[in-house]
Amino acid sequence: MGKNIEKYKEIESELVFGKYSEEVPKVSIVIPTYNRDHLLKEALASALNQDSFEPYEIIVVEDSPEKNSKIEKLIEEINSPKIMLYKNKKNLGLFGNWNRCLELARTEWVCMLHDDDILFPNYISTISRTIKENKAADFIFYKPLVIDLREKSLDEVYIEPQKSIEKKKVLSQFFMRGDELTGIVGICFKRSIALKIDGFQEEMYPSSDWEFFYKYSKEGEIYKYENYPIALYRFGENESLKPKTIEGFVYKDFEIKRYIIEDLDFKYKSVVKSYLKVMTLKHIDTLERKHSGILDKRQIVEDLDLSYNFFDKLNYRVYKMYLAILEARNRWKIHL
């Protein structure tokens, strides 16, 4: 294992509730959590309320050594044989705890769930069916439904019936666009590959999950399914809405994309560099519209040297078209 997984090897995680079944199921739902029992309660209810007969287990990892915590009491109150609760004897931090979840899972497939997100009742059955039907897949992502907790409650969620599902093979090149996968909610991947690429890198915060996805795409086959949400991503209380975090996304995303450019097997890298400049500016403009007054655009343009000319804009269009052609060749429609 590499430095990300090894970093906290001296810090133990104690199993304080539950026990493993003798038979190892195919899928684990892992939930990293810290001091959010009020949201975790709903996440756990959704993980337990599955319409599948496929065996699965739920591993909750509390990133706190506090005894008799609210989370412990919640798990004891639920008292489900499917749930195992671990407590870290010292705080590992956000991505350190995500990596600990990877270590503690014992199944071939791992599904990650934020403690403030929701799985729909058909989650396990859909994932299990997809694993059986798509033998090439090493990583499965069903695009989740997204709601803003400040504007809508869970009771107001409505899923419009669809006639077809869009299936796409996600190539490494697609990560230049930056919006290929929307966070970890509901993703399901092979644990062996996640450990091979050394999990999540803390230094890439707040884009550690995106960097993880890119590394994974180089080692395994990623498949994305759209128009058929089986999980719910909700925001309103999380870290991603803070100004420093939003600014961090811009800088770290740019850093990761520069790394991708160096990594690409593409002859005309100057074209991709132009694409990166224009794409980053468009991303900043989008963030400014959503979060007025949060970003210092002038400072970011100066820091990242985002000044561009006519040829950069032309190169942007050329590479955008190239990515669109690649996507068309790797996308299929599944009729329901």
Coordinates of C-alpha atoms in Angstrom, one line a residue:
M1 CA 0.0 0.0 0.0
G2 CA 1.1 3.6 -0.6
K3 CA 1.4 6.6 1.6
N4 CA -2.3 7.5 1.6
I5 CA -3.4 4.2 3.1
E6 CA -0.3 3.8 5.2
K7 CA -0.3 7.3 6.7
Y8 CA -2.6 6.4 9.6
K9 CA -1.7 2.7 10.0
E10 CA -0.7 3.2 13.7
I11 CA -4.2 4.5 14.5
E12 CA -6.6 1.7 15.2
S13 CA -10.3 1.5 14.5
E14 CA -12.3 -0.4 17.1
L15 CA -15.4 -2.5 16.2
V16 CA -17.9 -1.3 18.8
F17 CA -21.1 -2.7 17.4
G18 CA -22.1 -5.7 15.2
K19 CA -20.2 -8.7 13.9
Y20 CA -19.4 -10.0 10.5
S21 CA -21.4 -12.9 9.0
E22 CA -19.5 -16.0 8.1
E23 CA -20.5 -15.7 4.5
V24 CA -18.8 -12.7 2.8
P25 CA -21.4 -10.8 0.7
K26 CA -20.4 -9.3 -2.7
V27 CA -21.2 -5.6 -1.7
S28 CA -20.4 -3.4 1.3
I29 CA -22.0 0.0 1.8
V30 CA -19.4 2.1 3.7
I31 CA -20.4 5.3 5.5
P32 CA -17.7 7.6 6.8
T33 CA -19.2 9.9 9.5
Y34 CA -18.4 12.5 12.1
N35 CA -20.8 14.2 14.5
R36 CA -23.8 14.2 12.2
D37 CA -26.1 11.7 13.8
H38 CA -29.3 13.6 12.7
L39 CA -28.3 13.1 9.0
L40 CA -26.7 9.7 9.4
K41 CA -30.0 8.3 10.7
E42 CA -31.7 9.0 7.4
A43 CA -28.7 7.7 5.4
L44 CA -28.8 4.4 7.4
A45 CA -32.5 4.1 7.0
S46 CA -32.1 4.3 3.3
A47 CA -29.2 1.8 3.3
L48 CA -31.4 -0.7 5.2
N49 CA -34.6 -0.1 3.3
Q50 CA -33.5 -2.0 0.2
D51 CA -35.8 -4.1 -2.0
S52 CA -33.1 -6.7 -2.8
F53 CA -32.6 -10.2 -1.5
E54 CA -28.9 -10.0 -2.3
P55 CA -26.8 -10.1 0.9
Y56 CA -24.9 -6.9 1.7
E57 CA -23.3 -5.3 4.8
I58 CA -23.1 -1.7 6.1
I59 CA -19.9 -0.5 7.6
V60 CA -20.0 2.9 9.5
V61 CA -16.7 4.4 10.5
E62 CA -17.0 7.2 13.1
D63 CA -14.0 9.5 13.0
S64 CA -14.0 10.1 16.7
P65 CA -12.8 8.3 19.8
E66 CA -15.6 9.8 22.0
K67 CA -17.2 7.1 24.2
N68 CA -21.0 6.7 24.2
S69 CA -21.4 9.2 21.3
K70 CA -24.7 10.1 19.7
I71 CA -23.7 7.9 16.7
E72 CA -23.1 4.9 19.0
K73 CA -26.5 5.4 20.6
L74 CA -28.1 5.7 17.2
I75 CA -26.6 2.5 15.9
E76 CA -27.6 0.6 19.1
E77 CA -31.1 1.9 18.8
I78 CA -31.4 0.7 15.2
N79 CA -29.9 -2.6 16.2
S80 CA -29.6 -4.1 12.7
P81 CA -27.4 -7.3 12.1
K82 CA -26.3 -5.7 8.8
I83 CA -24.5 -2.8 10.5
M84 CA -21.0 -2.7 11.9
L85 CA -19.8 0.4 13.6
Y86 CA -16.1 1.2 13.9
K87 CA -14.6 4.1 15.9
N88 CA -11.2 5.6 15.1
K89 CA -9.1 5.9 18.2
K90 CA -7.8 9.2 16.9
N91 CA -9.3 11.6 14.3
L92 CA -8.1 10.8 10.8
G93 CA -9.7 13.7 9.0
L94 CA -12.1 13.5 6.0
F95 CA -10.1 11.6 3.4
G96 CA -8.1 9.6 6.0
N97 CA -11.5 8.2 7.2
W98 CA -12.5 7.5 3.6
N99 CA -9.4 5.5 3.2
R100 CA -10.0 3.7 6.4
C101 CA -13.4 2.7 5.0
L102 CA -11.6 1.0 2.1
E103 CA -9.4 -0.9 4.5
L104 CA -12.2 -2.1 6.7
A105 CA -14.5 -3.3 3.9
R106 CA -13.9 -7.0 3.1
T107 CA -16.1 -7.4 0.0
E108 CA -15.1 -7.4 -3.7
W109 CA -17.3 -4.3 -4.3
V110 CA -17.6 -1.2 -2.2
C111 CA -20.3 1.4 -2.3
M112 CA -19.6 4.7 -0.7
L113 CA -22.3 6.8 0.9
H114 CA -21.9 10.2 2.6
D115 CA -23.6 10.4 5.9
D116 CA -25.9 13.1 4.6
D117 CA -27.0 11.4 1.4
I118 CA -29.6 8.8 0.5
L119 CA -29.9 5.5 -1.4
F120 CA -33.2 4.7 -3.1
P121 CA -34.8 1.3 -2.3
N122 CA -33.6 -0.2 -5.7
Y123 CA -29.9 0.7 -5.1
I124 CA -28.6 -2.7 -4.2
S125 CA -30.8 -4.6 -6.7
T126 CA -29.7 -2.2 -9.5
I127 CA -26.0 -2.4 -8.6
S128 CA -26.1 -6.2 -8.3
R129 CA -27.9 -6.5 -11.7
T130 CA -25.4 -4.2 -13.3
I131 CA -22.4 -6.1 -11.9
K132 CA -23.8 -9.3 -13.4
E133 CA -24.8 -7.8 -16.8
N134 CA -21.7 -5.6 -17.4
K135 CA -18.8 -8.0 -16.8
A136 CA -16.3 -5.4 -18.1
A137 CA -17.2 -2.8 -15.4
D138 CA -14.8 -2.2 -12.5
F139 CA -16.5 0.9 -11.3
I140 CA -20.3 1.7 -11.6
F141 CA -21.7 5.2 -11.3
Y142 CA -25.4 6.0 -11.6
K143 CA -25.8 9.7 -11.8
P144 CA -27.6 10.7 -8.6
L145 CA -30.6 13.1 -8.1
V146 CA -29.4 16.4 -6.6
I147 CA -31.4 18.6 -4.2
D148 CA -30.6 21.7 -2.2
L149 CA -31.8 21.2 1.4
R150 CA -32.3 24.9 1.7
E151 CA -35.0 24.8 -0.9
K152 CA -36.5 21.3 -0.8
S153 CA -37.2 18.6 1.7
L154 CA -36.9 14.8 1.2
D155 CA -40.7 14.6 1.1
E156 CA -40.7 16.8 -2.0
V157 CA -38.4 14.6 -4.0
Y158 CA -40.0 13.2 -7.2
I159 CA -38.3 10.9 -9.7
E160 CA -39.8 11.2 -13.2
P161 CA -40.1 7.9 -14.9
Q162 CA -37.8 7.4 -17.9
K163 CA -38.1 5.3 -21.0
S164 CA -34.3 4.7 -21.4
I165 CA -31.0 4.8 -19.6
E166 CA -27.9 6.4 -21.1
K167 CA -24.8 4.2 -20.5
K168 CA -21.3 5.5 -21.1
K169 CA -17.8 4.2 -20.8
V170 CA -15.8 6.9 -19.0
L171 CA -12.4 7.4 -20.6
S172 CA -9.5 9.1 -18.9
Q173 CA -9.6 11.9 -21.4
F174 CA -13.1 12.9 -20.3
F175 CA -11.8 14.1 -16.9
M176 CA -10.4 17.2 -18.7
R177 CA -14.0 18.5 -18.6
G178 CA -14.2 18.2 -14.8
D179 CA -17.9 17.3 -14.5
E180 CA -17.7 13.6 -15.4
L181 CA -18.6 12.1 -12.0
T182 CA -20.4 14.1 -9.3
G183 CA -18.9 13.1 -6.0
I184 CA -18.8 9.7 -4.3
V185 CA -22.5 9.3 -3.5
G186 CA -23.8 5.9 -4.7
I187 CA -20.6 5.0 -6.6
C188 CA -19.7 1.3 -6.5
F189 CA -16.2 0.1 -7.3
K190 CA -13.8 -2.8 -6.8
R191 CA -11.9 -2.5 -3.6
S192 CA -8.8 -4.1 -4.9
I193 CA -8.3 -1.4 -7.5
A194 CA -9.1 1.4 -5.0
L195 CA -6.3 0.0 -2.7
K196 CA -3.9 -0.4 -5.7
I197 CA -4.2 3.3 -6.6
D198 CA -3.7 4.1 -2.9
G199 CA -7.1 5.5 -2.2
F200 CA -7.8 9.2 -1.7
Q201 CA -5.0 11.8 -1.4
E202 CA -5.6 14.4 1.3
E203 CA -3.3 16.9 -0.3
M204 CA -5.7 17.2 -3.2
Y205 CA -8.5 18.5 -1.0
P206 CA -11.2 19.5 -1.9
S207 CA -10.8 17.6 -5.2
S208 CA -9.5 14.4 -3.7
D209 CA -12.4 12.3 -4.9
W210 CA -12.1 13.6 -8.5
E211 CA -8.3 12.8 -8.5
F212 CA -9.2 9.3 -7.2
F213 CA -11.7 8.9 -10.1
Y214 CA -9.0 9.8 -12.6
K215 CA -6.4 7.5 -11.2
Y216 CA -9.1 4.7 -11.1
S217 CA -9.9 5.3 -14.8
K218 CA -6.3 4.4 -15.7
E219 CA -6.5 1.0 -13.9
G220 CA -10.1 -0.1 -14.4
E221 CA -13.2 0.3 -16.6
I222 CA -15.6 3.0 -15.4
Y223 CA -19.2 3.0 -16.6
K224 CA -21.7 5.9 -16.0
Y225 CA -25.4 5.5 -16.2
E226 CA -27.7 8.6 -16.6
N227 CA -31.5 9.2 -16.4
Y228 CA -31.9 6.5 -13.8
P229 CA -31.0 7.8 -10.3
I230 CA -30.6 5.3 -7.5
A231 CA -29.2 7.7 -5.0
L232 CA -29.8 11.2 -3.8
Y233 CA -27.0 13.8 -3.3
R234 CA -28.2 16.6 -1.0
F235 CA -26.3 19.7 0.0
G236 CA -27.0 22.6 2.3
E237 CA -25.0 21.7 5.3
N238 CA -21.8 20.4 3.8
E239 CA -18.3 21.7 3.4
S240 CA -18.5 22.2 -0.3
L241 CA -20.6 25.4 0.0
K242 CA -17.9 27.3 1.9
P243 CA -16.1 30.1 0.0
K244 CA -12.6 28.7 0.7
T245 CA -13.8 25.2 -0.5
I246 CA -15.2 26.6 -3.7
E247 CA -12.0 28.5 -4.4
G248 CA -10.0 25.4 -3.6
F249 CA -12.0 23.4 -6.2
V250 CA -10.8 25.9 -8.9
Y251 CA -7.1 25.7 -8.0
K252 CA -7.0 21.9 -7.3
D253 CA -9.0 21.0 -10.4
F254 CA -6.6 23.1 -12.5
E255 CA -3.7 21.3 -10.9
I256 CA -5.2 17.9 -11.6
K257 CA -5.9 18.8 -15.2
R258 CA -2.4 19.9 -15.8
Y259 CA -1.3 16.5 -14.5
I260 CA -3.8 14.8 -16.9
I261 CA -2.3 16.8 -19.8
E262 CA 1.2 15.5 -19.1
D263 CA -0.3 12.0 -18.7
L264 CA -2.2 12.0 -22.0
D265 CA -1.1 10.1 -25.0
F266 CA -2.0 13.0 -27.3
K267 CA 0.4 14.5 -29.8
Y268 CA -0.9 18.1 -29.8
K269 CA -0.8 18.9 -26.1
S270 CA -0.8 22.7 -26.8
V271 CA -4.4 22.2 -28.0
V272 CA -5.3 20.6 -24.7
K273 CA -3.5 23.4 -22.7
S274 CA -5.6 26.0 -24.6
Y275 CA -8.7 24.0 -23.8
L276 CA -7.8 24.0 -20.1
K277 CA -7.5 27.8 -20.0
V278 CA -10.8 28.5 -21.6
M279 CA -12.6 25.7 -19.8
T280 CA -11.3 27.0 -16.4
L281 CA -12.5 30.5 -17.2
K282 CA -16.0 29.1 -18.1
H283 CA -16.0 27.2 -14.8
I284 CA -15.2 30.3 -12.8
D285 CA -18.0 32.2 -14.6
T286 CA -20.4 29.4 -13.7
L287 CA -19.4 29.5 -10.1
E288 CA -19.7 33.3 -10.0
R289 CA -23.3 33.0 -11.2
K290 CA -24.1 30.4 -8.6
H291 CA -22.2 32.0 -5.7
S292 CA -22.0 35.8 -6.4
G293 CA -19.1 37.6 -4.8
I294 CA -17.3 34.6 -3.5
L295 CA -14.4 34.3 -6.0
D296 CA -11.7 36.8 -6.8
K297 CA -11.7 36.2 -10.5
R298 CA -8.9 38.6 -11.3
Q299 CA -6.6 37.0 -8.7
I300 CA -7.3 33.5 -10.0
V301 CA -6.7 34.5 -13.6
E302 CA -3.3 36.0 -12.5
D303 CA -2.4 33.0 -10.3
L304 CA -3.2 30.4 -13.0
D305 CA -2.1 32.5 -16.0
L306 CA -5.4 32.2 -17.7
S307 CA -5.0 35.0 -20.3
Y308 CA -5.9 33.6 -23.7
N309 CA -6.1 34.7 -27.3
F310 CA -8.0 33.8 -30.5
F311 CA -6.0 30.6 -31.1
D312 CA -6.7 29.4 -27.6
K313 CA -10.4 29.8 -28.2
L314 CA -10.1 27.9 -31.5
N315 CA -8.1 25.1 -29.9
Y316 CA -10.8 24.9 -27.2
R317 CA -13.4 24.3 -29.8
V318 CA -11.3 21.7 -31.6
Y319 CA -10.6 19.7 -28.4
K320 CA -14.2 20.0 -27.3
M321 CA -15.3 18.5 -30.6
Y322 CA -12.7 15.7 -30.2
L323 CA -14.1 14.8 -26.8
A324 CA -17.7 14.8 -28.1
I325 CA -16.7 12.4 -30.9
L326 CA -15.0 10.1 -28.3
E327 CA -18.1 10.2 -26.1
A328 CA -20.4 9.4 -29.0
R329 CA -18.3 6.3 -29.7
N330 CA -18.6 5.2 -26.1
R331 CA -22.2 5.9 -25.3
W332 CA -25.2 3.6 -25.6
K333 CA -28.9 3.8 -24.9
I334 CA -30.7 1.1 -22.9
H335 CA -34.4 0.9 -23.4
L336 CA -36.5 0.2 -20.3

